[in-house]
CSV table of C-alpha atoms in Angstrom, one decimal:
chain,number,residue,atom,x,y,z
A,1,LEU,CA,-30.3,-70.2,-41.5
A,2,ILE,CA,-27.6,-68.2,-39.9
A,3,VAL,CA,-24.5,-69.4,-38.0
A,4,ILE,CA,-23.1,-67.1,-35.4
A,5,ASN,CA,-19.7,-67.0,-33.6
A,6,LYS,CA,-21.1,-65.8,-30.3
A,7,PRO,CA,-18.7,-63.8,-28.0
A,8,ALA,CA,-18.6,-64.5,-24.3
A,9,GLY,CA,-20.8,-62.2,-22.3
A,10,LEU,CA,-23.7,-62.2,-24.8
A,11,VAL,CA,-27.0,-63.7,-23.6
A,12,VAL,CA,-28.8,-65.7,-26.3
A,13,HIS,CA,-32.4,-64.8,-25.6
A,14,PRO,CA,-34.3,-62.3,-23.5
A,15,ALA,CA,-35.2,-63.3,-19.9
A,16,ALA,CA,-35.5,-61.6,-16.5
A,17,GLY,CA,-32.7,-59.2,-16.1
A,18,ASN,CA,-31.7,-59.4,-19.8
A,19,TRP,CA,-34.5,-58.0,-21.9
A,20,SER,CA,-32.3,-56.1,-24.4
A,21,GLY,CA,-28.8,-56.5,-25.9
A,22,THR,CA,-29.3,-60.3,-26.5
A,23,LEU,CA,-28.5,-62.4,-29.5
A,24,VAL,CA,-32.2,-62.6,-30.3
A,25,ASN,CA,-32.4,-58.8,-30.4
A,26,ALA,CA,-29.5,-58.7,-32.8
A,27,LEU,CA,-31.1,-61.4,-35.0
A,28,ILE,CA,-34.4,-59.5,-35.2
A,29,ALA,CA,-32.5,-56.4,-36.2
A,30,HIS,CA,-30.5,-58.3,-38.8
A,31,CYS,CA,-33.1,-60.6,-40.2
A,32,GLY,CA,-36.3,-58.6,-39.7
A,33,ASP,CA,-39.7,-60.2,-40.3
A,34,SER,CA,-38.2,-63.3,-42.0
A,35,LEU,CA,-37.0,-64.7,-38.6
A,36,SER,CA,-38.5,-68.0,-37.7
A,37,GLY,CA,-41.4,-67.7,-35.2
A,38,VAL,CA,-41.3,-71.4,-34.1
A,39,GLY,CA,-39.4,-70.5,-31.0
A,40,GLY,CA,-42.1,-68.0,-29.9
A,41,VAL,CA,-41.9,-64.3,-29.3
A,42,ALA,CA,-39.1,-64.5,-26.8
A,43,ARG,CA,-36.9,-67.0,-28.8
A,44,PRO,CA,-37.6,-66.5,-32.5
A,45,GLY,CA,-35.2,-68.6,-34.6
A,46,ILE,CA,-33.4,-70.1,-31.6
A,47,VAL,CA,-32.7,-73.8,-32.1
A,48,HIS,CA,-30.1,-74.3,-29.4
A,49,ARG,CA,-28.1,-72.0,-27.1
A,50,LEU,CA,-24.8,-71.4,-25.4
A,51,ASP,CA,-24.4,-70.1,-21.8
A,52,LYS,CA,-23.8,-66.4,-21.6
A,53,GLU,CA,-20.1,-66.8,-20.8
A,54,THR,CA,-19.4,-69.5,-23.3
A,55,SER,CA,-18.1,-68.4,-26.7
A,56,GLY,CA,-18.4,-70.0,-30.0
A,57,LEU,CA,-20.7,-71.4,-32.7
A,58,LEU,CA,-24.5,-71.7,-32.8
A,59,VAL,CA,-27.1,-71.9,-35.6
A,60,ALA,CA,-30.4,-70.1,-35.8
A,61,ALA,CA,-33.3,-70.5,-38.2
A,62,LYS,CA,-34.5,-67.6,-40.4
A,63,HIS,CA,-37.8,-69.3,-41.2
A,64,ASP,CA,-40.0,-72.1,-40.0
A,65,ALA,CA,-39.0,-74.8,-42.5
A,66,ALA,CA,-35.3,-74.4,-41.6
A,67,HIS,CA,-36.2,-74.3,-37.9
A,68,GLN,CA,-38.2,-77.6,-38.1
A,69,GLY,CA,-35.4,-79.3,-40.1
A,70,LEU,CA,-32.7,-78.2,-37.6
A,71,VAL,CA,-34.7,-79.2,-34.5
A,72,ALA,CA,-35.2,-82.6,-36.1
A,73,GLN,CA,-31.4,-83.1,-36.4
A,74,PHE,CA,-30.8,-81.9,-32.8
A,75,SER,CA,-33.5,-84.3,-31.6
A,76,ALA,CA,-31.9,-87.2,-33.5
A,77,HIS,CA,-28.5,-86.2,-32.2
A,78,ASP,CA,-27.2,-85.8,-35.8
A,79,ILE,CA,-25.3,-82.6,-35.0
A,80,GLU,CA,-21.5,-82.5,-34.7
A,81,ARG,CA,-20.4,-80.2,-31.8
A,82,VAL,CA,-16.9,-80.0,-30.6
A,83,TYR,CA,-15.9,-77.8,-27.6
A,84,ASP,CA,-12.6,-76.7,-26.2
A,85,ALA,CA,-12.3,-76.5,-22.5
A,86,VAL,CA,-9.5,-75.5,-20.0
A,87,ALA,CA,-9.8,-77.4,-16.7
A,88,HIS,CA,-8.1,-77.5,-13.4
A,89,GLY,CA,-6.0,-80.6,-13.3
A,90,ALA,CA,-6.5,-83.3,-15.9
A,91,PRO,CA,-8.9,-86.1,-16.0
A,92,ARG,CA,-7.7,-89.7,-16.0
A,93,PRO,CA,-7.7,-91.5,-18.3
A,94,GLY,CA,-6.8,-88.9,-20.8
A,95,VAL,CA,-9.4,-90.2,-23.2
A,96,GLY,CA,-12.8,-91.2,-21.9
A,97,THR,CA,-16.6,-90.8,-21.7
A,98,VAL,CA,-18.8,-89.5,-19.0
A,99,ASP,CA,-22.2,-91.1,-19.2
A,100,ALA,CA,-24.2,-89.6,-16.3
A,101,PRO,CA,-27.8,-88.2,-16.3
A,102,LEU,CA,-28.4,-84.6,-15.4
A,103,ALA,CA,-31.2,-82.9,-13.6
A,104,ARG,CA,-31.9,-79.6,-11.8
A,105,ALA,CA,-30.0,-79.4,-8.5
A,106,GLY,CA,-32.6,-79.4,-5.7
A,107,GLY,CA,-34.5,-76.1,-5.6
A,108,GLU,CA,-31.8,-74.2,-7.6
A,109,ARG,CA,-33.4,-73.3,-10.9
A,110,LYS,CA,-30.1,-72.3,-12.6
A,111,LYS,CA,-27.9,-75.2,-11.4
A,112,VAL,CA,-27.6,-78.7,-12.7
A,113,SER,CA,-26.2,-81.8,-11.1
A,114,VAL,CA,-25.4,-85.5,-11.9
A,115,VAL,CA,-28.2,-87.7,-10.6
A,116,ALA,CA,-28.9,-91.4,-10.1
A,117,ALA,CA,-29.8,-93.3,-13.3
A,118,ASP,CA,-33.2,-94.2,-11.9
A,119,ARG,CA,-34.2,-90.7,-11.0
A,120,GLU,CA,-37.4,-89.8,-12.9
A,121,ASP,CA,-36.4,-86.3,-14.0
A,122,GLY,CA,-32.8,-87.3,-14.9
A,123,ARG,CA,-32.0,-86.7,-18.6
A,124,ARG,CA,-29.4,-88.8,-20.5
A,125,ALA,CA,-26.2,-86.9,-21.1
A,126,VAL,CA,-22.9,-88.3,-22.5
A,127,THR,CA,-19.7,-86.3,-22.9
A,128,HIS,CA,-16.8,-87.8,-24.8
A,129,TYR,CA,-13.5,-86.1,-23.9
A,130,ARG,CA,-9.9,-86.1,-24.9
A,131,VAL,CA,-7.0,-84.3,-23.2
A,132,ALA,CA,-5.3,-82.4,-25.9
A,133,GLU,CA,-2.6,-80.8,-23.8
A,134,MET,CA,-1.5,-80.6,-20.1
A,135,PHE,CA,0.1,-77.7,-18.4
A,136,GLY,CA,2.4,-77.2,-15.4
A,137,ARG,CA,3.3,-80.9,-15.1
A,138,ALA,CA,6.8,-80.0,-13.8
A,139,ARG,CA,5.2,-77.9,-11.1
A,140,ALA,CA,2.6,-80.4,-9.8
A,141,LYS,CA,3.1,-82.3,-6.6
A,142,LEU,CA,3.0,-85.8,-8.2
A,143,ALA,CA,4.7,-87.0,-11.3
A,144,GLY,CA,2.4,-87.1,-14.2
A,145,ASP,CA,-0.1,-84.7,-12.7
A,146,ALA,CA,-1.0,-81.4,-14.3
A,147,LEU,CA,-2.0,-78.0,-12.9
A,148,ALA,CA,-4.4,-77.5,-15.8
A,149,SER,CA,-5.3,-79.1,-19.2
A,150,LEU,CA,-6.9,-78.3,-22.5
A,151,ILE,CA,-9.7,-80.8,-23.2
A,152,GLU,CA,-11.7,-81.5,-26.4
A,153,CYS,CA,-15.3,-82.5,-25.7
A,154,ARG,CA,-18.0,-83.9,-27.9
A,155,LEU,CA,-21.6,-84.0,-26.8
A,156,GLU,CA,-24.3,-86.6,-27.0
A,157,PRO,CA,-26.9,-85.3,-26.9
A,158,GLY,CA,-26.2,-81.9,-25.3
A,159,ARG,CA,-27.9,-80.6,-22.1
A,160,THR,CA,-27.8,-77.4,-20.1
A,161,HIS,CA,-24.4,-77.0,-18.5
A,162,GLN,CA,-23.4,-80.5,-19.6
A,163,ILE,CA,-19.7,-80.1,-20.1
A,164,ARG,CA,-19.3,-77.9,-17.0
A,165,VAL,CA,-21.1,-80.5,-14.8
A,166,HIS,CA,-19.5,-83.6,-16.3
A,167,LEU,CA,-15.9,-82.3,-16.1
A,168,ALA,CA,-16.5,-81.2,-12.5
A,169,HIS,CA,-17.9,-84.6,-11.8
A,170,ILE,CA,-14.6,-86.2,-12.8
A,171,GLU,CA,-12.7,-83.7,-10.8
A,172,ALA,CA,-11.5,-81.5,-13.7
A,173,PRO,CA,-13.7,-78.4,-13.2
A,174,LEU,CA,-13.4,-75.6,-15.8
A,175,VAL,CA,-11.1,-72.7,-15.0
A,176,GLY,CA,-13.1,-69.6,-14.2
A,177,ASP,CA,-16.5,-71.5,-13.7
A,178,PRO,CA,-18.3,-69.5,-10.9
A,179,VAL,CA,-20.9,-72.3,-10.4
A,180,TYR,CA,-19.2,-75.6,-10.8
A,181,GLY,CA,-15.6,-74.7,-10.6
A,182,ARG,CA,-13.2,-74.1,-7.7
A,183,GLY,CA,-10.8,-71.4,-6.7
A,184,PRO,CA,-7.4,-71.8,-8.3
A,185,GLY,CA,-5.6,-72.2,-5.0
A,186,LEU,CA,-2.1,-73.7,-4.8
A,187,SER,CA,-2.9,-77.2,-3.6
A,188,GLY,CA,-1.6,-78.7,-6.8
A,189,LEU,CA,1.8,-77.0,-6.6
A,190,LYS,CA,4.9,-78.2,-4.9
A,191,PRO,CA,5.6,-76.4,-1.6
A,192,GLY,CA,7.9,-73.4,-2.1
A,193,ASP,CA,7.7,-73.5,-5.9
A,194,ASP,CA,8.7,-70.0,-7.2
A,195,ALA,CA,6.2,-70.3,-10.0
A,196,ALA,CA,3.3,-70.6,-7.6
A,197,GLY,CA,2.5,-66.9,-7.7
A,198,ARG,CA,2.6,-66.8,-11.5
A,199,ALA,CA,0.3,-69.9,-11.8
A,200,LEU,CA,-2.2,-68.4,-9.3
A,201,ALA,CA,-2.2,-65.1,-11.3
A,202,VAL,CA,-2.9,-66.9,-14.6
A,203,LEU,CA,-5.8,-69.0,-13.2
A,204,THR,CA,-7.3,-66.1,-11.3
A,205,ALA,CA,-7.2,-63.6,-14.2
A,206,PHE,CA,-9.6,-65.7,-16.3
A,207,ARG,CA,-13.1,-64.4,-15.3
A,208,ARG,CA,-15.4,-66.7,-17.2
A,209,GLN,CA,-15.8,-70.5,-17.6
A,210,ALA,CA,-13.0,-71.5,-20.1
A,211,LEU,CA,-15.3,-73.1,-22.7
A,212,HIS,CA,-15.5,-72.5,-26.4
A,213,ALA,CA,-17.8,-74.1,-29.0
A,214,ARG,CA,-15.2,-74.6,-31.8
A,215,VAL,CA,-17.0,-76.9,-34.3
A,216,LEU,CA,-20.6,-77.1,-35.5
A,217,GLY,CA,-21.6,-79.5,-38.2
A,218,PHE,CA,-25.0,-80.4,-39.6
A,219,ALA,CA,-27.0,-81.1,-42.8
A,220,HIS,CA,-28.6,-78.1,-44.5
A,221,PRO,CA,-32.3,-78.5,-43.4
A,222,LEU,CA,-33.6,-78.0,-46.9
A,223,SER,CA,-31.0,-79.1,-49.4
A,224,GLY,CA,-29.4,-81.8,-47.2
A,225,GLU,CA,-25.9,-80.5,-48.0
A,226,GLY,CA,-23.3,-81.2,-45.3
A,227,LEU,CA,-22.2,-78.1,-43.6
A,228,ARG,CA,-19.3,-77.8,-41.1
A,229,PHE,CA,-18.1,-74.6,-39.4
A,230,GLU,CA,-15.1,-74.0,-37.2
A,231,ALA,CA,-14.2,-70.9,-35.1
A,232,GLU,CA,-10.9,-70.5,-33.4
A,233,PRO,CA,-11.1,-69.6,-29.7
A,234,PRO,CA,-11.3,-65.9,-28.9
A,235,ALA,CA,-8.3,-63.8,-27.7
A,236,ASP,CA,-9.0,-64.3,-24.0
A,237,PHE,CA,-9.2,-68.1,-24.3
A,238,ALA,CA,-6.1,-68.3,-26.5
A,239,GLY,CA,-4.3,-66.0,-24.1
A,240,LEU,CA,-5.1,-68.3,-21.2
A,241,VAL,CA,-3.7,-71.3,-23.1
A,242,GLU,CA,-0.5,-69.5,-24.0
A,243,ALA,CA,0.0,-68.3,-20.4
A,244,LEU,CA,-0.5,-71.9,-19.1
A,245,ARG,CA,2.0,-73.2,-21.7
A,246,ALA,CA,4.6,-70.9,-20.1
A,247,LEU,CA,4.3,-72.3,-16.6
């Protein structure tokens, strides 16, 4: 197997509009003919994926036995995955769980939404979250509110766009999310606050969803050895957090 710290902006597997320059292309070049074929011609070795603009850790299989073992763990939800997210505002309570099924949003192939529990195509999705830090509390309109927050999320089981949709569902959309987010605006700032311009600049400058897959843990699919990997957020994510701390 191979664990990759994927940079934001890298597509995981080829698809319409992205036939080259993907992670799969890089894996084929690196691993050659040994790469697992279970995922098919377009997705050899791919066990799970991250959105193009999400950074962080994922694991791929170099051969079929590893692929089958990893897929079994993902199916049984035996994988540890911890994400860091920066959101507009801060969810309340500061520690909680979003248990809300997801399905494709109407006729939009690339968009997901929370749906009713009895909807046939709804897929179970649970996100456990913890607010690790809040930013701009002194600037917010109401005492105790925050302009933005750093949130740790753990997935169960892990669906397409799950964190992005679930945090937006509890009114804490990710900073920079072009699909489920919102413009930074100044609605959360006190009228006439001299930091308004600076806060707006910080939030506007981040051009991707502020989401990083920081921890990935699983059992080695052949030996059973426990493996745990951690990747610190990239420079743009770390810079966003530092800028928000200065508000």
